[in-house]
mmCIF file of C-alpha atoms in Angstrom:
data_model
loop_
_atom_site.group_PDB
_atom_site.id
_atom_site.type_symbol
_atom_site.label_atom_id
_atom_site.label_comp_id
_atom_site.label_asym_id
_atom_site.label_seq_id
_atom_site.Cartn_x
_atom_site.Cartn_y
_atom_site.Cartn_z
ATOM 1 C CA UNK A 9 18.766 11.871 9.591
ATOM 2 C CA UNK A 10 17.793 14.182 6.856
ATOM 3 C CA UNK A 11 16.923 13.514 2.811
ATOM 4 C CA UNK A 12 19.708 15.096 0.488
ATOM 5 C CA UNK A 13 20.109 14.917 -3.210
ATOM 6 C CA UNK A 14 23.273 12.913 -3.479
ATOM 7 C CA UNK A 15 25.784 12.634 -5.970
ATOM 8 C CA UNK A 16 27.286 8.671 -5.735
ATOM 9 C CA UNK A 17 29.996 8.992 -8.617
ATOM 10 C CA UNK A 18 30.501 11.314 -11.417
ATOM 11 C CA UNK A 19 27.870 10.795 -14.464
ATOM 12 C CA UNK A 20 25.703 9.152 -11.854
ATOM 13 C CA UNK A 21 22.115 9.133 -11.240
ATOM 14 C CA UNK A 22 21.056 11.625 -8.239
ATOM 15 C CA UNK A 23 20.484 9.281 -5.623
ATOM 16 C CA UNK A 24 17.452 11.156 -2.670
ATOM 17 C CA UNK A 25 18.453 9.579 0.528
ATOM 18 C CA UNK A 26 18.886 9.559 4.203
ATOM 19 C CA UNK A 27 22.031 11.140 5.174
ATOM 20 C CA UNK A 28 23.250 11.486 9.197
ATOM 21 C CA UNK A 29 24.562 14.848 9.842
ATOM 22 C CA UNK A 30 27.123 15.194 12.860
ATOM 23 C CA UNK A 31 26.241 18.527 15.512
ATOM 24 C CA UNK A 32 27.554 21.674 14.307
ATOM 25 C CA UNK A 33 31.611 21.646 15.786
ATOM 26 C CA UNK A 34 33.733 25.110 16.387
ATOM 27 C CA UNK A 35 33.319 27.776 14.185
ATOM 28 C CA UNK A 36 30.608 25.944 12.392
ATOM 29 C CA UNK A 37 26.761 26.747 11.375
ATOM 30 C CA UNK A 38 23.413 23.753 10.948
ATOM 31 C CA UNK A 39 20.887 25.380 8.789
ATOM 32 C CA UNK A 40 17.410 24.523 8.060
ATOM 33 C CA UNK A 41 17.037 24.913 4.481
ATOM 34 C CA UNK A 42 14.058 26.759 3.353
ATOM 35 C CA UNK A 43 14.827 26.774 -0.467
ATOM 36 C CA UNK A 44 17.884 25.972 -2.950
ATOM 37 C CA UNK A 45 18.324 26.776 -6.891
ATOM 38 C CA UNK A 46 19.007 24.311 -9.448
ATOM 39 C CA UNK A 47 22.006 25.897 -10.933
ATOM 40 C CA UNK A 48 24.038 24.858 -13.818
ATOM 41 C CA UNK A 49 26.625 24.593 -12.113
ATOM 42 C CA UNK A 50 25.133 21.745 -9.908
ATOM 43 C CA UNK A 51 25.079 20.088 -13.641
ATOM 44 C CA UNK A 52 28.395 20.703 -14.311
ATOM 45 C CA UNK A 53 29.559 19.137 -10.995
ATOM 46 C CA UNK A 54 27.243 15.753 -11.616
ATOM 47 C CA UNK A 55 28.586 15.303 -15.515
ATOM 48 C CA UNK A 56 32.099 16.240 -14.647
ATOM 49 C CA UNK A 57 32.674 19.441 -16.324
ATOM 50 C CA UNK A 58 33.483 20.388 -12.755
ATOM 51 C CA UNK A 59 34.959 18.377 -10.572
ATOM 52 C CA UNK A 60 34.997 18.055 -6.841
ATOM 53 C CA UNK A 61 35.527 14.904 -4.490
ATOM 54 C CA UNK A 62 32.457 12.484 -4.342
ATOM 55 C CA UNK A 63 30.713 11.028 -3.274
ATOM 56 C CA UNK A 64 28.759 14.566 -3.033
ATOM 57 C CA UNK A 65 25.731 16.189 -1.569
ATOM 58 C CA UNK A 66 25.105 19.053 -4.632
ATOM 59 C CA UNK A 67 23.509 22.264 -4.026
ATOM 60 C CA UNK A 68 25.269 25.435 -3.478
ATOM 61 C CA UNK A 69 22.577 28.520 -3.921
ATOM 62 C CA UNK A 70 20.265 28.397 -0.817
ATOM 63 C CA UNK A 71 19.107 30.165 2.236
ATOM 64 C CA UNK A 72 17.561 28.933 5.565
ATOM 65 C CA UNK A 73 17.107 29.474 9.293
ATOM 66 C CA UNK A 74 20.242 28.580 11.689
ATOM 67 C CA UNK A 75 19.078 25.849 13.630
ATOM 68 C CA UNK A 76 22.555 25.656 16.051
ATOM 69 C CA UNK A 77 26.064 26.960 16.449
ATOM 70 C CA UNK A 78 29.576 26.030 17.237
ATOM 71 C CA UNK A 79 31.557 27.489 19.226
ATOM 72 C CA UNK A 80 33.332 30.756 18.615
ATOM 73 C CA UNK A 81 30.301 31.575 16.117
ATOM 74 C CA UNK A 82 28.713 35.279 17.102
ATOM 75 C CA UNK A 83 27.837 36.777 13.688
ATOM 76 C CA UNK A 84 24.638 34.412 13.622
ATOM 77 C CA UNK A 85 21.730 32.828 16.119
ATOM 78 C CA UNK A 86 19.921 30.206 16.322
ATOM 79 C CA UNK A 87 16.156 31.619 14.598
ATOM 80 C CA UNK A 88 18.255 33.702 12.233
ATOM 81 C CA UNK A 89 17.476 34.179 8.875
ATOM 82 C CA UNK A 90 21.150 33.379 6.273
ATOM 83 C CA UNK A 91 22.028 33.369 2.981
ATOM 84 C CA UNK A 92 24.655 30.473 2.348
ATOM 85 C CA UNK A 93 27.890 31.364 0.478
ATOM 86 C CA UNK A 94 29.181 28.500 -1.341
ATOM 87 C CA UNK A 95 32.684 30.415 -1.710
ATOM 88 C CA UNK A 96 33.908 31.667 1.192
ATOM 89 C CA UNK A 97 36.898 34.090 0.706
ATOM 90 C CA UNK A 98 40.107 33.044 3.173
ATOM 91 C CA UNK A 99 41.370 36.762 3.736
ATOM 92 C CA UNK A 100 44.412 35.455 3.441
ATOM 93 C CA UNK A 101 45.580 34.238 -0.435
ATOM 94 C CA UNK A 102 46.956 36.516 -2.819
ATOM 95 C CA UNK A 103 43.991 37.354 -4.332
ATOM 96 C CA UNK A 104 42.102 38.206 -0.947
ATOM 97 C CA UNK A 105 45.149 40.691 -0.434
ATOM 98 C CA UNK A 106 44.537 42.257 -3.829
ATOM 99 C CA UNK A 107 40.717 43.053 -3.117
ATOM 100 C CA UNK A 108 39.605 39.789 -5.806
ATOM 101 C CA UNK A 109 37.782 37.622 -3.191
ATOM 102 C CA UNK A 110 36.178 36.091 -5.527
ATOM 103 C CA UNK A 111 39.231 34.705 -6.803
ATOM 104 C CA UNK A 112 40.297 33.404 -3.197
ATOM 105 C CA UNK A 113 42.701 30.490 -3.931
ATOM 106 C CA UNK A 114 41.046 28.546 -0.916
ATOM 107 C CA UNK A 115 37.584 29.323 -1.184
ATOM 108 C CA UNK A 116 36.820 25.426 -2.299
ATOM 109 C CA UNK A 117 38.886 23.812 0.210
ATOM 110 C CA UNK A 118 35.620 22.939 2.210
ATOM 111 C CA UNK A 119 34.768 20.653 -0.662
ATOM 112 C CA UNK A 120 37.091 17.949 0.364
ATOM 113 C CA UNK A 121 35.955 17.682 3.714
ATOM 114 C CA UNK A 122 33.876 15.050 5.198
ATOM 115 C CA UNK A 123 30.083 16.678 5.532
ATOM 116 C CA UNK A 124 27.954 13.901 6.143
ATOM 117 C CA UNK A 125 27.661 9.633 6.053
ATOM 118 C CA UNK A 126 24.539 7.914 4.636
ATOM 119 C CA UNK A 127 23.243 4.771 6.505
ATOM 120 C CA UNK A 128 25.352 2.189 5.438
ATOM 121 C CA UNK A 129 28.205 4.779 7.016
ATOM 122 C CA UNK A 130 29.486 5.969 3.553
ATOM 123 C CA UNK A 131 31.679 9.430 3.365
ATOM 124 C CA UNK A 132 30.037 12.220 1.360
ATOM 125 C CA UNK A 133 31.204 15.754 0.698
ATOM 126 C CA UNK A 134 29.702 19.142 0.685
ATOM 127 C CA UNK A 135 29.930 19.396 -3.151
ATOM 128 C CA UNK A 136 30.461 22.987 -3.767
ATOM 129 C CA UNK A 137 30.975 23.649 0.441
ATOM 130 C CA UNK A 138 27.529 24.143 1.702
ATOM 131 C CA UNK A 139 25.441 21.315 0.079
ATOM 132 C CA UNK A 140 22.208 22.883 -0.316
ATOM 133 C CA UNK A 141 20.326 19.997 -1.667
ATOM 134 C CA UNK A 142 19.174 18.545 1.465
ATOM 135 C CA UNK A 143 16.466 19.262 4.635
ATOM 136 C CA UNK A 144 19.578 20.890 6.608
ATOM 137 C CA UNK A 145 23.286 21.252 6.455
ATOM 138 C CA UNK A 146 26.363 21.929 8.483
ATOM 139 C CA UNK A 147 28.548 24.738 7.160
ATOM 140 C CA UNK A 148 31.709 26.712 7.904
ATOM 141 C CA UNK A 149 30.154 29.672 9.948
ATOM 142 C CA UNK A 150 32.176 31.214 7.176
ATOM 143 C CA UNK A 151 29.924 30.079 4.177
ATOM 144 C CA UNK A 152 26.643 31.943 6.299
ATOM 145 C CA UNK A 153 25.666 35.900 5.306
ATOM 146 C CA UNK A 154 23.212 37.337 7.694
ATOM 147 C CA UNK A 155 19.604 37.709 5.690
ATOM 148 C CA UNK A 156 18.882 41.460 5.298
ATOM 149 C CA UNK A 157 15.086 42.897 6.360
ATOM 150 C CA UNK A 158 12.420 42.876 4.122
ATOM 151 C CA UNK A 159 14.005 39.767 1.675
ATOM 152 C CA UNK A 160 11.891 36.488 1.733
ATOM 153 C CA UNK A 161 13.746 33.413 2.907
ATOM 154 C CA UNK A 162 12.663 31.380 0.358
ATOM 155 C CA UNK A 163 13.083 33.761 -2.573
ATOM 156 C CA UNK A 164 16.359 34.843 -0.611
ATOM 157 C CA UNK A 165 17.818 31.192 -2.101
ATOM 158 C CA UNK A 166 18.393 32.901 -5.565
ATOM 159 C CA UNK A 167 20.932 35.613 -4.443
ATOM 160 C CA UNK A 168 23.625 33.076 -2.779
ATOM 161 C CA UNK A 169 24.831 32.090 -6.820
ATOM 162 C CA UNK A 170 22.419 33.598 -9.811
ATOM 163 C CA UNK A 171 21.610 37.001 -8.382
ATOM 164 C CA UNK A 172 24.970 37.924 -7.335
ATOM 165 C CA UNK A 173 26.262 36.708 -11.052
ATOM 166 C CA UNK A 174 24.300 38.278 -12.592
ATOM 167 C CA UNK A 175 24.418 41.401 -10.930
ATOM 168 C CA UNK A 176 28.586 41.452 -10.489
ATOM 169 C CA UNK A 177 28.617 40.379 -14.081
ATOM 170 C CA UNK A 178 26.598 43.774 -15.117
ATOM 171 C CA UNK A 179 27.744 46.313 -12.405
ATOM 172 C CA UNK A 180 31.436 44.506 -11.462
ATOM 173 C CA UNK A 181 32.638 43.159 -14.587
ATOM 174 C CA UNK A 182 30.970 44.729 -17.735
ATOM 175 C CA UNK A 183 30.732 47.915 -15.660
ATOM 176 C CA UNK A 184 27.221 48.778 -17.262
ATOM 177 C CA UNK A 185 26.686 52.630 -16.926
ATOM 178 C CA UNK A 186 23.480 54.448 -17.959
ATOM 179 C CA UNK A 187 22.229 54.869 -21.362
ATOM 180 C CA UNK A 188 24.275 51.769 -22.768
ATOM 181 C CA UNK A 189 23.330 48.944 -24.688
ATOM 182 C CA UNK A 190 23.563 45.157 -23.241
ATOM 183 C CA UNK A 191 22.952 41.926 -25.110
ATOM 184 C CA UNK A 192 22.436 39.175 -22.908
ATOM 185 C CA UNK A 193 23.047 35.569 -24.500
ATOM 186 C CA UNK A 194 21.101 33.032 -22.196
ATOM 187 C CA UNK A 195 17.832 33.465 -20.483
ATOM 188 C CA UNK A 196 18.423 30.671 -17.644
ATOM 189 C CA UNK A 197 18.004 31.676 -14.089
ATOM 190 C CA UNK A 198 21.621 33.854 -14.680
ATOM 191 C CA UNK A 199 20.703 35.724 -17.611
ATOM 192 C CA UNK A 200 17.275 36.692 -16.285
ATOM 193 C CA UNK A 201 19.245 37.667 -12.933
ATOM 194 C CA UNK A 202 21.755 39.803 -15.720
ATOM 195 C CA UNK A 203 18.956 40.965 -18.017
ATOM 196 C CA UNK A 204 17.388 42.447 -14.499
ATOM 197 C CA UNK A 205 20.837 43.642 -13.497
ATOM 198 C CA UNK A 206 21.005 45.490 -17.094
ATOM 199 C CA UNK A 207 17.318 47.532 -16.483
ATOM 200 C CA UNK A 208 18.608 48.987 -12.943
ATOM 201 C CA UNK A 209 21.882 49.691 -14.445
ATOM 202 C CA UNK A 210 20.422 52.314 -16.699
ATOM 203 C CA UNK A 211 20.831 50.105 -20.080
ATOM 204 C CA UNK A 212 18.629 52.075 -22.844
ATOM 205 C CA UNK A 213 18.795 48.802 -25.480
ATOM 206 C CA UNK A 214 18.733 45.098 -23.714
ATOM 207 C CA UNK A 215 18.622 42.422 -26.009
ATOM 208 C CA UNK A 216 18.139 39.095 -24.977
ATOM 209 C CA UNK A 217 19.517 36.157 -26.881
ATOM 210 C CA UNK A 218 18.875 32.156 -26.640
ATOM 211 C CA UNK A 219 17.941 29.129 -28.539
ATOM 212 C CA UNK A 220 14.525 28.944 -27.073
ATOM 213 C CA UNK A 221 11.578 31.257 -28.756
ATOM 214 C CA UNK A 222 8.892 30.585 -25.826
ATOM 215 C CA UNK A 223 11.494 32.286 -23.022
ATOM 216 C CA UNK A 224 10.818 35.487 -24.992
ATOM 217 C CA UNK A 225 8.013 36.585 -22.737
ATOM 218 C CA UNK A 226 10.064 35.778 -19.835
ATOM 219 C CA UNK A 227 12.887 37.620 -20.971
ATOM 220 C CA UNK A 228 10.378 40.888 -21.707
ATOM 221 C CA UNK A 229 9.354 40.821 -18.319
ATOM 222 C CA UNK A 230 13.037 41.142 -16.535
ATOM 223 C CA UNK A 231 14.275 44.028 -18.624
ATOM 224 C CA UNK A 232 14.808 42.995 -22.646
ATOM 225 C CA UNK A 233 13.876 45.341 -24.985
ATOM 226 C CA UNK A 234 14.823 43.196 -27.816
ATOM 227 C CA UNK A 235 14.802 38.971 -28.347
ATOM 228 C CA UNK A 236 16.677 37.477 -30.718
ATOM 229 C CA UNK A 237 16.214 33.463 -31.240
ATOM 230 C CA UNK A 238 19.809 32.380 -31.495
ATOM 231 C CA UNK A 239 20.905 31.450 -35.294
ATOM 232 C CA UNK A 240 23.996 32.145 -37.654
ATOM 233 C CA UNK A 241 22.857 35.700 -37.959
ATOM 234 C CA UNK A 242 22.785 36.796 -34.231
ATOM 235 C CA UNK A 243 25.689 39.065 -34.213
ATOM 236 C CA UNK A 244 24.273 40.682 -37.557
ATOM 237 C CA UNK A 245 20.892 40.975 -35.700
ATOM 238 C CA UNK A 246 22.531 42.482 -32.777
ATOM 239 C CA UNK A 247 23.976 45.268 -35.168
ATOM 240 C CA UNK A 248 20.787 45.975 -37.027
ATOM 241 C CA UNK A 249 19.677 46.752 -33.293
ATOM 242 C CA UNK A 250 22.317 49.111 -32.343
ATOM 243 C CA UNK A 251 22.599 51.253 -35.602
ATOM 244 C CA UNK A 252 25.148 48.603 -36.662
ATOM 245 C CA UNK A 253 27.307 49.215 -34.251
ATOM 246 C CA UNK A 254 27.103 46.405 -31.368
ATOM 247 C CA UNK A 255 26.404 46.677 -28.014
ATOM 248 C CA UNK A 256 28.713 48.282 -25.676
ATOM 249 C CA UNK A 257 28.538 45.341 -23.125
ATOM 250 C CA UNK A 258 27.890 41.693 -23.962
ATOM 251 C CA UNK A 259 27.352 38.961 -21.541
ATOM 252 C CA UNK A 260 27.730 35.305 -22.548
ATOM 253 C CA UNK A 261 25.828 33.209 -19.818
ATOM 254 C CA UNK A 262 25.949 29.884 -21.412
ATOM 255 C CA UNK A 263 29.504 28.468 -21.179
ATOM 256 C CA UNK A 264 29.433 27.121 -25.390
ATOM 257 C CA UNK A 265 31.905 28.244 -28.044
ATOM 258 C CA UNK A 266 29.465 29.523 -30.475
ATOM 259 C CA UNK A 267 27.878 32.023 -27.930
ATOM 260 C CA UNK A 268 31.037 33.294 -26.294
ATOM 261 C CA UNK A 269 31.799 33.923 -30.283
ATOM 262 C CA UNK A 270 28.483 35.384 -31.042
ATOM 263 C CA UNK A 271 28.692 37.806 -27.894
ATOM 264 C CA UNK A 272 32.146 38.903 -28.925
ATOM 265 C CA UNK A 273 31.150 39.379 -32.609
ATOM 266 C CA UNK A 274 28.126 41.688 -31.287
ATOM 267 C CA UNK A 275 30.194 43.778 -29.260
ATOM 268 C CA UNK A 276 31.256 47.171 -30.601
ATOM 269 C CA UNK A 277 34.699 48.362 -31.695
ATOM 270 C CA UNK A 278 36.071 49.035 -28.205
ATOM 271 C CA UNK A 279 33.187 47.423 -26.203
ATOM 272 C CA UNK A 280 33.184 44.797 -23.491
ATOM 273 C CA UNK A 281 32.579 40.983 -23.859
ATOM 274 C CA UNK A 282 31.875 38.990 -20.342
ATOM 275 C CA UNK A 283 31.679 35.555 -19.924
ATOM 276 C CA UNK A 284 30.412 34.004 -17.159
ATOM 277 C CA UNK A 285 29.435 30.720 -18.653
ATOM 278 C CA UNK A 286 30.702 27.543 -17.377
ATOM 279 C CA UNK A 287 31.950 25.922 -20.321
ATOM 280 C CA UNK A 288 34.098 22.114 -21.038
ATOM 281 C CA UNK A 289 37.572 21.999 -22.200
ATOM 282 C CA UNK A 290 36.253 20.806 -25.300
ATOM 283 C CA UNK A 291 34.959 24.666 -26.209
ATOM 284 C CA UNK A 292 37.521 25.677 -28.024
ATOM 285 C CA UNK A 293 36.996 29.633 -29.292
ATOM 286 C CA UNK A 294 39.562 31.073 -31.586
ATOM 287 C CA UNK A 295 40.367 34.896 -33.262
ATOM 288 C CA UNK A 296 42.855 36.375 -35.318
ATOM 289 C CA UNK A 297 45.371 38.298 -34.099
ATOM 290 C CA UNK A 298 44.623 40.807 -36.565
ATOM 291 C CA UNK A 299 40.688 41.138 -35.284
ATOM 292 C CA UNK A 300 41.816 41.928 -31.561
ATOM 293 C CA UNK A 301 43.631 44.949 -32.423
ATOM 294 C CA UNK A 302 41.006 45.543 -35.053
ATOM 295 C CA UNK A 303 38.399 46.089 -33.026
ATOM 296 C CA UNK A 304 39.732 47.071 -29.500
ATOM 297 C CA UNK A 305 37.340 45.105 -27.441
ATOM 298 C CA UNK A 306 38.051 43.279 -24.112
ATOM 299 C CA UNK A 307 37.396 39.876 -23.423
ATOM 300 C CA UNK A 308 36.929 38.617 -19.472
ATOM 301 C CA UNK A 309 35.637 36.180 -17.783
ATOM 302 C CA UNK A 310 33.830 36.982 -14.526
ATOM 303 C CA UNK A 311 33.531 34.158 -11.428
ATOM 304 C CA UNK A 312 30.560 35.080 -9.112
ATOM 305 C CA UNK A 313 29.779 38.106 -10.094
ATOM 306 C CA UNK A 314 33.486 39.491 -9.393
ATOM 307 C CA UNK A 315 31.428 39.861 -6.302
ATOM 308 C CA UNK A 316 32.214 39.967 -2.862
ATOM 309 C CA UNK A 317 29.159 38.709 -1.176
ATOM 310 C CA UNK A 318 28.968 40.212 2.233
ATOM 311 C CA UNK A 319 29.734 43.593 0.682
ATOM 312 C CA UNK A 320 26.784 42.818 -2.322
ATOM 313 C CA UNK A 321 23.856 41.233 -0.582
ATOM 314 C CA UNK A 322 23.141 44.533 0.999
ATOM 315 C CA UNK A 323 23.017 46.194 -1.998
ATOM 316 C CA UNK A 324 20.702 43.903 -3.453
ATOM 317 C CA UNK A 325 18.740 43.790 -0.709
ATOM 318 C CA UNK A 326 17.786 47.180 -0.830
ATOM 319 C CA UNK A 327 17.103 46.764 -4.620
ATOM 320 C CA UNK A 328 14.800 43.772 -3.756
ATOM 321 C CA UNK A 329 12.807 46.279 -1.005
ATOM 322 C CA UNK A 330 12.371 48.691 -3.715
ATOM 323 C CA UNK A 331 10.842 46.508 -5.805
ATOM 324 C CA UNK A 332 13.818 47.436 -8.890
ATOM 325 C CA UNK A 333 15.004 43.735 -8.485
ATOM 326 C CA UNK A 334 11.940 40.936 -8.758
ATOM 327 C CA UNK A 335 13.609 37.772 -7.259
ATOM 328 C CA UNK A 336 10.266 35.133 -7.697
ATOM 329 C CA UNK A 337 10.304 36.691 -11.290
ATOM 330 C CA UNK A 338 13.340 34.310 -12.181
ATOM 331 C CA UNK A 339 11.841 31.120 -10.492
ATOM 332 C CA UNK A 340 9.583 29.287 -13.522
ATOM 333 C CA UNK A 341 9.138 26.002 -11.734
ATOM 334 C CA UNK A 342 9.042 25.641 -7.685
ATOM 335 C CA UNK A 343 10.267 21.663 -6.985
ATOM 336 C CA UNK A 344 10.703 19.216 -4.318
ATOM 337 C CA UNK A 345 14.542 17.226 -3.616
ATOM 338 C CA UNK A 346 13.084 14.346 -5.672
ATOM 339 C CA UNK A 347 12.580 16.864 -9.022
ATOM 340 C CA UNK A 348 15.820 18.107 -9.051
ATOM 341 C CA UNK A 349 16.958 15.327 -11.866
ATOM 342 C CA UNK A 350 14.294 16.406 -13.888
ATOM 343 C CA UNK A 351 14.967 20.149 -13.352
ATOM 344 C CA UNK A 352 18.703 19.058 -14.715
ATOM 345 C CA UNK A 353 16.889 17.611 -17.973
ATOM 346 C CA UNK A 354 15.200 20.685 -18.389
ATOM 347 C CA UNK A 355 18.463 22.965 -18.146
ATOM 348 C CA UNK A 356 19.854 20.428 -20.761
ATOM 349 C CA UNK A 357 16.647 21.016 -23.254
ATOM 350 C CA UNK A 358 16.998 24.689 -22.582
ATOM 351 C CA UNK A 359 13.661 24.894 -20.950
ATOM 352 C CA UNK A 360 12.842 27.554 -18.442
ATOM 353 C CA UNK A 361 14.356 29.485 -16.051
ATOM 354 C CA UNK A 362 15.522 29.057 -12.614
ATOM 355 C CA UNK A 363 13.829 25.744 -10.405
ATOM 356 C CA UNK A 364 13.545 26.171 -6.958
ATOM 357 C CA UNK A 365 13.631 23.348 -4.662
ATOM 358 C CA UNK A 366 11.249 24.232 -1.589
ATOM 359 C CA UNK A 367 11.214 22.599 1.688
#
């Protein structure tokens, strides 16, 4: 038996429990957590923005040590060090065959398995695959990345969801080259992760945008050159910045109508808007056909990063050993299982930056 964070229904309470974990089967991995994030997307999942079959064990940014393997599992050992990947491309899809893993059509099909039972012998599901909110876990060997030298395990948890956003969303998506300006709208544990992404990208101007005035300082120290407290006026703001031009990349990392709007309105003629925000159906954003050709900018969303993970966490590895890339620096409050509710309050009140859960 180990204690998870589980989900029992949608718009439920977090219920921390006793769950019984079966031994690791063929081709899969039991890992000893060491750390998880409190993502948004963890929110999203327990209000129903997101759905996925519950009852649920949430979590899906965390790294540990393998405790066992399956059989047929080689790329892992028991003692290692791993980074869990909550979506695990199939090869296989369409997408895998263009090169766009991280659009794999099958990367969630792990979410509808059975992953665990509590006492009373209840059926729960590995949320977003890899259920990171408990003591240990039982993955697809699949959803494990090998931990590179000279990363710690516990700070490690960050790059298995905000890192690699952030990062693809700069390098991948918004293709960030040197000299450019970057407004980042949201300074949660993505939009540090971006803002950070921005500095080793070369950006000369970073501003950072968001609701909150005290995350100022915290935005200074991964990268911004500018803050701007969100209002009516942020676009204008934005152009007063950048000789009233705009930035030439813009990334929304809030998921809400009114920023994805904002971000596109303070992106130059024939910049680049990315959204990596989560948002509901109910954010509806709208333009005129005659504004699109107007100004010539593109508009794309961007899942994990556009990254492919095994191919990334190398490269931010060696970013992390070079001390360009401060992982702890986007961790503002280090929790146990039983403070993730309040870490999702927090999120909600705009408050802080990313929570770690340590075991």
């Amino acid at each position: 038996m180990v204690r998870a964070a589980v989900l029992p229904a949608v718009g439920a309470p977090l219920e921390i429990t006793d769950i019984q974990l079966p031994d690791p089967g063929p081709g899969q991995v039991r890992v000893r957590l060491a750390a998880a994030g409190v993502c948004h997307s963890d929110l999203s999942l327990s209000n129903g923005t997101m759905r996925v079959p519950v009852p649920a064990v949430l979590g899906h940014e965390g790294a540990g040590t393998v405790v066992a393997v399956g059989e047929g599992v080689t790329h892992v050992s028991p003692g290692d060090g791993v980074v869990l990947n909550w979506a695990p491309a199939c090869g296989g899809c369409p997408a895998c065959a263009r090169g766009e893993v991280w659009l794999c059509a099958n990367a969630l099909n792990g979410a509808a398995d059975i992953h665990a039972r509590t006492a009373d012998g209840t059926e729960l599901h590995p949320g977003l695959n890899v259920a990171a909110f408990a003591e240990e876990t039982v993955v697809a060997a699949s959803c494990v990345l090998p931990l590179p030298a000279g990363v710690p395990l516990t700070d490690a948890a960050l790059l298995g969801c905000a890192v690699l956003t952030g990062y693809g969303a700069v390098h991948h998506s918004a293709q960030v080259r040197p000299g450019e300006s970057v407004a980042v709208f949201g300074v949660g544990g993505v939009g540090l992760a971006t803002l950070q992404s921005a500095r080793i990208a070369g950006a000369s101007t970073i501003v950072a945008v968001d609701v909150s005035p005290e995350k100022e300082e915290l935005a200074r120290a991964a990268g911004a050159t500018h803050y701007v407290v969100a209002s009516e006026d942020t676009a204008r703001e934005i152009r007063a910045l950048t000789g009233k031009q705009g930035v030439d990349a813009a990334v929304e990392c809030v998921g809400r109508a009114v920023s994805i709007r904002a971000a596109w309105d303070s992106t130059r003629r024939g910049g680049r808007t990315t959204v990596v925000g989560i948002g509901g159906k109910d954010q509806q954003v709208t333009f005129s056909a005659l504004e699109i050709f107007h100004w010539g900018r593109t508009l794309s969303g961007c899942v994990y990063g556009n990254c492919d993970p095994a191919a990334d966490l190398p490269v931010l590895a060696e970013h992390v050993r070079a001390g360009r890339l401060d992982l702890s620096a986007l961790v503002t409050e280090r929790i146990a299982l039983d403070g993730i509710p309040a870490a999702f309050e927090n999120m909600l009140a705009g408050k802080g930056g990313r929570a770690l859960v340590v075991f």
